[in-house]
Tab-separated table of C-alpha atoms in Angstrom:
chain	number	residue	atom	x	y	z
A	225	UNK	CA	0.000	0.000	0.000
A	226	UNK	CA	1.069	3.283	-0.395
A	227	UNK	CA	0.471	5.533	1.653
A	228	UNK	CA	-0.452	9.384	0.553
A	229	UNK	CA	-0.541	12.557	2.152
A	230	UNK	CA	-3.340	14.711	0.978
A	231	UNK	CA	-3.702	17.961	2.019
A	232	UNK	CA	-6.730	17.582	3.845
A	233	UNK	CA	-5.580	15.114	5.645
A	234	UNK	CA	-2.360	16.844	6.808
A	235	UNK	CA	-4.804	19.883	7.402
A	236	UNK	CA	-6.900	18.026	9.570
A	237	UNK	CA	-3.907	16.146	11.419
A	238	UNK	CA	-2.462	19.394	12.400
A	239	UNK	CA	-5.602	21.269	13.069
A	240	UNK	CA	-6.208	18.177	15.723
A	241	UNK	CA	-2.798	18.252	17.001
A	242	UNK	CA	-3.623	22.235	17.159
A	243	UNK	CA	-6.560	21.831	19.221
A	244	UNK	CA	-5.084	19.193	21.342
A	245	UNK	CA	-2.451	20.907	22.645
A	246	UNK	CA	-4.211	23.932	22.925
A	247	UNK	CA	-5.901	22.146	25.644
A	248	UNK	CA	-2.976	21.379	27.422
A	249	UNK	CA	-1.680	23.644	30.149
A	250	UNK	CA	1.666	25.615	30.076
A	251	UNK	CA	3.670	22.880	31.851
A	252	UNK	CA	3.196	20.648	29.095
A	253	UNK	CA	3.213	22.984	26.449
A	254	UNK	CA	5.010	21.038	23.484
A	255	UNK	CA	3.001	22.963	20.369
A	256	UNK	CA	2.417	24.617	17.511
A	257	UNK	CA	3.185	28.719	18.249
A	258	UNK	CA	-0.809	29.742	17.063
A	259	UNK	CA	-1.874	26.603	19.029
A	260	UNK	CA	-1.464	28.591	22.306
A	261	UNK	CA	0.110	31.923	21.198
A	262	UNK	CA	-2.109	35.130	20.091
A	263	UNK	CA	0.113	36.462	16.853
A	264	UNK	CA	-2.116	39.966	17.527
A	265	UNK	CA	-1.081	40.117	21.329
A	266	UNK	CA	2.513	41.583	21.122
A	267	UNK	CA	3.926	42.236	24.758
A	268	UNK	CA	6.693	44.301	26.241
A	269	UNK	CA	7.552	43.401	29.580
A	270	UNK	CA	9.940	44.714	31.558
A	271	UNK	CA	10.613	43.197	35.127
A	272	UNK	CA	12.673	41.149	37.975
A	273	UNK	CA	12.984	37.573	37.535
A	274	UNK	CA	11.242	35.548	40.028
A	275	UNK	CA	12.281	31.848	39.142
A	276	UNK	CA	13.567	30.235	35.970
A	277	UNK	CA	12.589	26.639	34.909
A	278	UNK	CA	15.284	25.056	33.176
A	279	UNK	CA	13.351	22.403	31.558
A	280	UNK	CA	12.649	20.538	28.508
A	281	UNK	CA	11.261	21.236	26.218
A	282	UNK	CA	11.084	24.811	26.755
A	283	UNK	CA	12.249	26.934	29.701
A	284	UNK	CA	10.243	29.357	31.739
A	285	UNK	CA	10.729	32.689	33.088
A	286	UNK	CA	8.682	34.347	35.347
A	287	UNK	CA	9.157	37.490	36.256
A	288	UNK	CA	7.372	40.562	37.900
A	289	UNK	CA	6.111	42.981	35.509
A	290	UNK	CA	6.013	46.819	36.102
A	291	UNK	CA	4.714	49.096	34.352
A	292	UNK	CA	4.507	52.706	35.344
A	293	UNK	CA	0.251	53.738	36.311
A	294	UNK	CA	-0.398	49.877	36.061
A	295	UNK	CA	-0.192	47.227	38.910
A	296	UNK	CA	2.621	44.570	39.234
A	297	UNK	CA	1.793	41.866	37.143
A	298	UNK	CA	3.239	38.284	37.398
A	299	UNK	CA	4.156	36.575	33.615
A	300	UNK	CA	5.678	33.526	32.632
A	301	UNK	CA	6.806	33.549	29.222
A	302	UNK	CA	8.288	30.409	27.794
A	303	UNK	CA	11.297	30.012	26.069
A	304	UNK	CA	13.164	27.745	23.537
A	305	UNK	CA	15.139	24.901	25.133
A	306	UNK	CA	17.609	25.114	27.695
A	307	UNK	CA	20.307	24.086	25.205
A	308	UNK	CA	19.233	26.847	22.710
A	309	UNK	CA	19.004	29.549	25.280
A	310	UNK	CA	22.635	28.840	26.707
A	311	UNK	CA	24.012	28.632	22.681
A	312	UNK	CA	22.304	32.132	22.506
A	313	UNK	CA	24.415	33.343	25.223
A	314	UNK	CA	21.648	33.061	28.395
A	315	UNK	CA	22.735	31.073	31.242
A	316	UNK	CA	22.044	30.796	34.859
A	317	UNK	CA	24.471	33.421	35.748
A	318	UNK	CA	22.747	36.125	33.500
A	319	UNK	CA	19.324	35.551	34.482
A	320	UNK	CA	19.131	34.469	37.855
A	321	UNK	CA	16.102	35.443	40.425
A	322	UNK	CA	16.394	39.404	40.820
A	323	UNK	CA	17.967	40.520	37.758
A	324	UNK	CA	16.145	42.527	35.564
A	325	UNK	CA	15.336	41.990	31.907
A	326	UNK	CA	13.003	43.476	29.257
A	327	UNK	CA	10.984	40.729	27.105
A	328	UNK	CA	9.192	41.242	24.006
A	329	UNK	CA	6.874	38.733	22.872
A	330	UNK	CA	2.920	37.036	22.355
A	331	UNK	CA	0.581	36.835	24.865
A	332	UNK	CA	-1.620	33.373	25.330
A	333	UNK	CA	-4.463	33.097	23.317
A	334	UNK	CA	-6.641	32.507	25.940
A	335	UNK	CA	-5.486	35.853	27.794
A	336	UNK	CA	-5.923	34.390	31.238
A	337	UNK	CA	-3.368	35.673	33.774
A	338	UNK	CA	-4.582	33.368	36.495
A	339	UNK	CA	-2.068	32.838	38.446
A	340	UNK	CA	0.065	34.166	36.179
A	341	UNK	CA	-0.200	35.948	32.174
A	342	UNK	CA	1.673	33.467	30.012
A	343	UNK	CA	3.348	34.571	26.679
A	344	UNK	CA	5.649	33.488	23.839
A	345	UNK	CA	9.048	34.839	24.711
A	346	UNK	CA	10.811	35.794	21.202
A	347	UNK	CA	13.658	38.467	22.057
A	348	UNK	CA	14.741	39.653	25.418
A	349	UNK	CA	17.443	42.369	26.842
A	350	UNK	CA	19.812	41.309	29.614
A	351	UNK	CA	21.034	43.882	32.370
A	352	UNK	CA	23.795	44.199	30.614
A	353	UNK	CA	22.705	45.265	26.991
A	354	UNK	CA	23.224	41.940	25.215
A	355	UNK	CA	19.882	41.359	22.805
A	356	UNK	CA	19.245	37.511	22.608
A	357	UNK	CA	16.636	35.703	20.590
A	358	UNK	CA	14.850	33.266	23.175
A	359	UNK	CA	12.196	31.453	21.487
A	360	UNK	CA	12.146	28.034	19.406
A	361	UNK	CA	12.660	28.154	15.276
A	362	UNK	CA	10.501	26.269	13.353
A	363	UNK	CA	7.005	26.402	15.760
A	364	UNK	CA	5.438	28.700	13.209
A	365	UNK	CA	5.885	31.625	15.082
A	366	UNK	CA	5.238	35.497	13.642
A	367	UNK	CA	8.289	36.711	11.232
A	368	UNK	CA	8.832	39.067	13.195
A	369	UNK	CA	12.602	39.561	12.583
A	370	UNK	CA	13.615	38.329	16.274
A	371	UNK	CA	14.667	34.825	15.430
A	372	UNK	CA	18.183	34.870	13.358
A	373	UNK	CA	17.415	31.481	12.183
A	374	UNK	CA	14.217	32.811	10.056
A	375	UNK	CA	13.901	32.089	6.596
B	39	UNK	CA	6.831	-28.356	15.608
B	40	UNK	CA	9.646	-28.630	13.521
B	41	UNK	CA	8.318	-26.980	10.706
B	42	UNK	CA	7.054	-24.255	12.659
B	43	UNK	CA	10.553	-23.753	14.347
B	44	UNK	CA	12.297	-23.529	11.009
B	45	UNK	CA	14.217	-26.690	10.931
B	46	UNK	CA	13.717	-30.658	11.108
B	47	UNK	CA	14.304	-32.040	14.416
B	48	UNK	CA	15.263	-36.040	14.193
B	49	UNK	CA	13.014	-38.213	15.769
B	50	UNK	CA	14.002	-39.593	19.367
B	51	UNK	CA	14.616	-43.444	19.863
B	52	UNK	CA	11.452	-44.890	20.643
B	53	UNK	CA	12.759	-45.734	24.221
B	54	UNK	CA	13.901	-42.509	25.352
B	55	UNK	CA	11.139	-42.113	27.683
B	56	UNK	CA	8.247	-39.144	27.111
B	57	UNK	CA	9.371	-37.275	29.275
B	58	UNK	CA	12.676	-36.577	28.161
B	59	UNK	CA	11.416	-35.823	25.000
B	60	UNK	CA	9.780	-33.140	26.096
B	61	UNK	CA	12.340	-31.823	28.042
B	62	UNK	CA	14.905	-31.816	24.566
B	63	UNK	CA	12.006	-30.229	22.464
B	64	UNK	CA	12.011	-27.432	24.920
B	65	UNK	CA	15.650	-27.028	24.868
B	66	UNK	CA	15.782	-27.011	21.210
B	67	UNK	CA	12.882	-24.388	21.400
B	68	UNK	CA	14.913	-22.333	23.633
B	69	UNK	CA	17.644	-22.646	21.900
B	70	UNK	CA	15.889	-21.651	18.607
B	71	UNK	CA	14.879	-18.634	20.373
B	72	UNK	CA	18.536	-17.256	21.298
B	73	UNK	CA	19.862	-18.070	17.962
B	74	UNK	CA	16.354	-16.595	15.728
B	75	UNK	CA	16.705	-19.651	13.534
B	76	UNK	CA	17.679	-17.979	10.674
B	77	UNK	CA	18.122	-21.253	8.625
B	78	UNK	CA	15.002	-20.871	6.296
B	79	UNK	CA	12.236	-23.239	6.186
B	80	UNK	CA	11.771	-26.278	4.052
B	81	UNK	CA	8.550	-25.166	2.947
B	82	UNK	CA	9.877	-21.205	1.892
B	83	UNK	CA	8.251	-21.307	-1.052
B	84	UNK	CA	5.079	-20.656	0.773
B	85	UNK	CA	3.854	-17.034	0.709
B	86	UNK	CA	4.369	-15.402	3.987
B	87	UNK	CA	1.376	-14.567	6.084
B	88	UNK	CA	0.284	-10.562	6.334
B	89	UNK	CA	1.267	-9.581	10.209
B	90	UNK	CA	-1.904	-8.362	11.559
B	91	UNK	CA	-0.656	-5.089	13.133
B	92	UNK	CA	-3.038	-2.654	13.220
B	93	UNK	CA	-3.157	1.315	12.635
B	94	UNK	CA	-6.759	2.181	13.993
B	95	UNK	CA	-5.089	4.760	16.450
B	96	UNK	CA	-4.878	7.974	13.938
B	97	UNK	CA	-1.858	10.518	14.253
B	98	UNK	CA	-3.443	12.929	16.892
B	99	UNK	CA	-4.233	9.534	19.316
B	100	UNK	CA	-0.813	8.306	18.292
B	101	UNK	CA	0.746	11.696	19.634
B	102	UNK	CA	-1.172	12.138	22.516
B	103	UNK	CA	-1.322	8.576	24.139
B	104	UNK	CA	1.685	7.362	23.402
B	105	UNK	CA	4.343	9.902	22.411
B	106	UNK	CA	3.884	13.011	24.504
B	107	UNK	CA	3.255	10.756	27.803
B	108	UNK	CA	6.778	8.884	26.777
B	109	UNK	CA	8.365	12.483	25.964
B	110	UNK	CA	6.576	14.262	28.979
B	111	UNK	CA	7.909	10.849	31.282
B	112	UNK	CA	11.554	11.596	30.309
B	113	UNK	CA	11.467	15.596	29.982
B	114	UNK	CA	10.194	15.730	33.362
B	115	UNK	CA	13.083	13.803	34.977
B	116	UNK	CA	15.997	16.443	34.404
B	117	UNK	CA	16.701	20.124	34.489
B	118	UNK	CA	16.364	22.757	37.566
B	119	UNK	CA	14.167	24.998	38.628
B	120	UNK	CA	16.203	28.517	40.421
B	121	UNK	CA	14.238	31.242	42.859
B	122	UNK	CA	15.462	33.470	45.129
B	123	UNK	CA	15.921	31.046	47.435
B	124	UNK	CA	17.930	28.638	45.707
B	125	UNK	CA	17.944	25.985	43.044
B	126	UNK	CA	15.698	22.683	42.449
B	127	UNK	CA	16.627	19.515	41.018
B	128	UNK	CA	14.158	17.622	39.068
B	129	UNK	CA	16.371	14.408	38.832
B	130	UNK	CA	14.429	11.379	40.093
B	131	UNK	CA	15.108	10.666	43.778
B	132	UNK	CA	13.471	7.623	43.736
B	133	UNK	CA	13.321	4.066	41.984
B	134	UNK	CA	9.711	4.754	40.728
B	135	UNK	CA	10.586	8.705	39.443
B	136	UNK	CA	13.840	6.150	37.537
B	137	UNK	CA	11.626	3.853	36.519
B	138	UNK	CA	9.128	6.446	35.203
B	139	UNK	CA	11.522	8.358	33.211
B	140	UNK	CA	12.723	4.855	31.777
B	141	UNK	CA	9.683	3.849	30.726
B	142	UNK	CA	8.897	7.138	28.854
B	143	UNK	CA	12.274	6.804	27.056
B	144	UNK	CA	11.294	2.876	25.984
B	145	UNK	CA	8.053	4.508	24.900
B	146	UNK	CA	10.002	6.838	22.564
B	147	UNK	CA	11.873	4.628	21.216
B	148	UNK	CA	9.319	2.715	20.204
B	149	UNK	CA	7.043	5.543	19.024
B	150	UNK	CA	9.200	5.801	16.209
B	151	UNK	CA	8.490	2.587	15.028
B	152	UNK	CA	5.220	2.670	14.732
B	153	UNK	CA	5.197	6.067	12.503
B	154	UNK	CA	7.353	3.872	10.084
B	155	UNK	CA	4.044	1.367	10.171
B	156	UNK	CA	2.203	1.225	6.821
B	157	UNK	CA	-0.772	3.581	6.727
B	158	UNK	CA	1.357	5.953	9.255
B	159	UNK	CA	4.587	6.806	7.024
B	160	UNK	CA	4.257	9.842	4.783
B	161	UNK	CA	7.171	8.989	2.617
B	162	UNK	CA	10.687	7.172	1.822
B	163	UNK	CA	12.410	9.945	2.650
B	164	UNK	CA	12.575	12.879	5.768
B	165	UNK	CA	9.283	10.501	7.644
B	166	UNK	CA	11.763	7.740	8.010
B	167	UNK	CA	14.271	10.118	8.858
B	168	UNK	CA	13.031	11.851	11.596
B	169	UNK	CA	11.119	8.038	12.951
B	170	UNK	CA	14.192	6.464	13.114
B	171	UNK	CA	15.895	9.313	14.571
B	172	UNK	CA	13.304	9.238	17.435
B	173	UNK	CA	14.161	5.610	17.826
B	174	UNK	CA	17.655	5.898	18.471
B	175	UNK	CA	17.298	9.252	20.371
B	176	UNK	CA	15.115	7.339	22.657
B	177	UNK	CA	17.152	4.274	23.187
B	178	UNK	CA	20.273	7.148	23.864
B	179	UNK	CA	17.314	8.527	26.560
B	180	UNK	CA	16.936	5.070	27.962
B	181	UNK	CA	20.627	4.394	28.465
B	182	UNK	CA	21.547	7.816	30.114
B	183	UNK	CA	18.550	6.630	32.681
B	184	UNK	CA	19.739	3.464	33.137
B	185	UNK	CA	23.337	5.209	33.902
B	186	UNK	CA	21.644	7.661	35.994
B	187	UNK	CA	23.156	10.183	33.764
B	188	UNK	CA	21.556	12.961	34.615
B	189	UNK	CA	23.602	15.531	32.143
B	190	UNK	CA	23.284	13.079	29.233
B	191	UNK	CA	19.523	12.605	29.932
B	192	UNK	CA	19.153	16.365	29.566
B	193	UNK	CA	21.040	17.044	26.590
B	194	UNK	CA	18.711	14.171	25.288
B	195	UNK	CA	16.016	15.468	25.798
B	196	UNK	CA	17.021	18.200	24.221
B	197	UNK	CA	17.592	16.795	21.193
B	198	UNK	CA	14.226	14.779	21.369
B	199	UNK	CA	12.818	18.108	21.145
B	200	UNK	CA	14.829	19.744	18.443
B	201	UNK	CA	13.432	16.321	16.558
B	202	UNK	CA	10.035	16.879	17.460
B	203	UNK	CA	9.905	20.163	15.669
B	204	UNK	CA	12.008	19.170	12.495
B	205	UNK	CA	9.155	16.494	11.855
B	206	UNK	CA	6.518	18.825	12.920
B	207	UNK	CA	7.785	21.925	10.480
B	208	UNK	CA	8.092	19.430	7.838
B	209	UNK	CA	4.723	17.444	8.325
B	210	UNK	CA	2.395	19.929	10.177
B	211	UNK	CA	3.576	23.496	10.026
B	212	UNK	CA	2.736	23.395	5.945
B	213	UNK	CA	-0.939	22.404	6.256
B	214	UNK	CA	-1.913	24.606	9.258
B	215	UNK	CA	-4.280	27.288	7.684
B	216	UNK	CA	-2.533	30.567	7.712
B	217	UNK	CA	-3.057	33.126	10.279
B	218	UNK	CA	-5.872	35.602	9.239
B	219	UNK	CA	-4.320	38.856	8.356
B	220	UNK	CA	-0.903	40.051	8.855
B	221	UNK	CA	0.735	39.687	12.774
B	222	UNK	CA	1.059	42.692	14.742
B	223	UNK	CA	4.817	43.633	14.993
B	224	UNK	CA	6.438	43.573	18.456
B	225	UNK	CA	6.560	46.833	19.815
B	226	UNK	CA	9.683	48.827	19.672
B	227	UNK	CA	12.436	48.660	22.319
B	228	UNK	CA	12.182	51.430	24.563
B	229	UNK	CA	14.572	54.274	24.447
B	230	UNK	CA	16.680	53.375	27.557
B	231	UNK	CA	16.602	49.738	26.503
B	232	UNK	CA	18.119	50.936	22.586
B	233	UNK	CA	20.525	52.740	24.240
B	234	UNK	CA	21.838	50.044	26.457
B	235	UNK	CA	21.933	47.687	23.854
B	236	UNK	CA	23.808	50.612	21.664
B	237	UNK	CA	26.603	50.432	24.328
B	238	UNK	CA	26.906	46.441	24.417
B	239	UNK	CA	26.808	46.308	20.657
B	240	UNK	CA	29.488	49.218	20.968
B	241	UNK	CA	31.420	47.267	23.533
B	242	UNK	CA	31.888	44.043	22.214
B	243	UNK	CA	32.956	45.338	18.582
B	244	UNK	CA	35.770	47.388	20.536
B	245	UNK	CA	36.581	43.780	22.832
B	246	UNK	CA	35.822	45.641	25.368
């Protein structure tokens, strides 16, 4: 037999993977980017680190929002792997708990920030200047000019 | 039996007793078990039988039940977690957390196998690839658990991962529908954050 792969099979493969792991919380998030990610919800968020999960697949920062006339805000925004973060230059030296870092990136689709707003990490500024891409290539994320490895 | 196991066995004296018999059938059974019996049989001619595997379980199922639990099983079993207060491990500290992350590995391993099954492989080509890849990532997985390596079973998982989303940019990303209209950029650094990232850039093309 052979097999084939028509399109709308492929189309409905993927949007069932799509929906499935939209259903899945952010601990287990292993997705698609538009599965979970709102491509119309940029964020800027500029804060202290509160803990770092150095997990596959993807790490997690949280960190404590400010922003000036708004409450503190708790986020976690995911990341690519461990691995691809420390080949970017990020380790656990540069963002430990307390330092501060600005993150740009897309907010969850759902928009829930219960306990915490969740969002696509894709660039983010150390203390020290250095600009590092921090997502995952290839998860069909916006070209939005922060991942080097684009095409 | 003999036909079955692949090769003739000569028939026993008629006064070895029964139960002996037995007892050297088994043996040779065994023993045709260690070895595969790779002799072919006397009757090869004979077309061989279709193996009645099945592939009811579609892709999504297939991911969901059998490959994200094996991933999740072994992800879960390395890397830290670092607050204020100091840093986690997430390495097993018992038999069962070992045993867990062993079993998700085995599961990965296997996973790829069955998306080389007929009815699940796409092509000749990248599917077979990226399945077999999975394999033998997941049989690396299972040995850097079984050597309680915790530094090998992260930079496995890892590369689990990075296979993951090869397959998935090849297979899935292409038949997503696109997004409706055009992203919305991400917003501009701010001022203070351009200029600080002015004087790193600055820095590091002067060594400094």
């Amino acid at each position: 037999m052979t097999p084939r792969l028509a399109l709308p099979a492929g189309l409905a493969l993927a949007v069932a993977l799509a929906a499935a792991l939209a259903a899945a919380g952010p601990a287990s998030a292993h997705h698609a980017f538009a599965a979970e990610f709102d491509g119309n919800a940029p964020v800027l968020l500029r804060g202290k680190v509160t803990r770092v999960e150095w997990i596959n697949p993807h790490a997690w920062v949280h960190l404590v929002a400010v922003s000036p006339g708004k409450p503190d805000q708790a986020w976690m925004v995911e990341g690519g792997t461990p691995n691809t973060l420390l080949r970017a230059g990020v380790t656990k030296a540069t963002l430990k708990p307390g330092t501060i870092i600005i993150v740009r990136g897309y907010q969850s689709k759902d928009h829930l920030c219960t306990p915490e707003c969740r969002a696509n990490g894709r660039d983010v500024t150390l203390e020290n200047g250095e600009k590092v891409f921090m997502g995952s290539s290839g998860t069909g994320a916006p070209k939005d000019g922060a991942d080097p490895n684009e095409k | 039996m003999s036909r079955r196991m692949g090769h003739p066995i000569q028939p026993m004296p008629r006064r070895v007793p029964r139960v002996v018999t037995v007892v050297a059938a088994a043996l040779a059974a065994a023993a045709c078990g260690l070895t595969g019996c790779s002799r072919p049989p006397a009757t090869a001619a004979r077309a061989p039988e279709a193996t009645p595997y099945t592939v009811r379980l579609d892709m999504k199922e297939l991911m969901g039940h059998v490959v994200d639990p094996g991933a999740w099983a072994f992800w879960r079993a390395s890397g830290t977690v670092t607050t204020q207060t100091g840093e986690t491990s997430l390495t097993p500290t018992t038999e069962a957390g070992w045993e867990s992350a062993e079993s998700g590995a085995a599961q990965i391993a296997e996973a790829g196998n069955l998306l080389l099954l007929p009815g699940r492989k796409r092509d000749d080509g990248d599917w077979v690839r990226f399945a077999t890849t999975l394999s033998r990532q997941g049989l690396e997985a299972k040995a850097a658990v079984e050597a309680r390596d915790t530094h090998r079973m992260f930079e496995t998982g890892a590369a689990i991962y990075q296979t993951c989303t090869g397959c998935h940019a090849r297979y899935v990303m292409p038949y997503l529908p696109p997004p409706s209209g055009k992203p919305t950029p991400l917003p501009d650094w701010p001022k203070d954050v351009q200029d600080r990232q002015s004087r790193f850039n600055a820095a590091k093309g002067t060594g400094r």
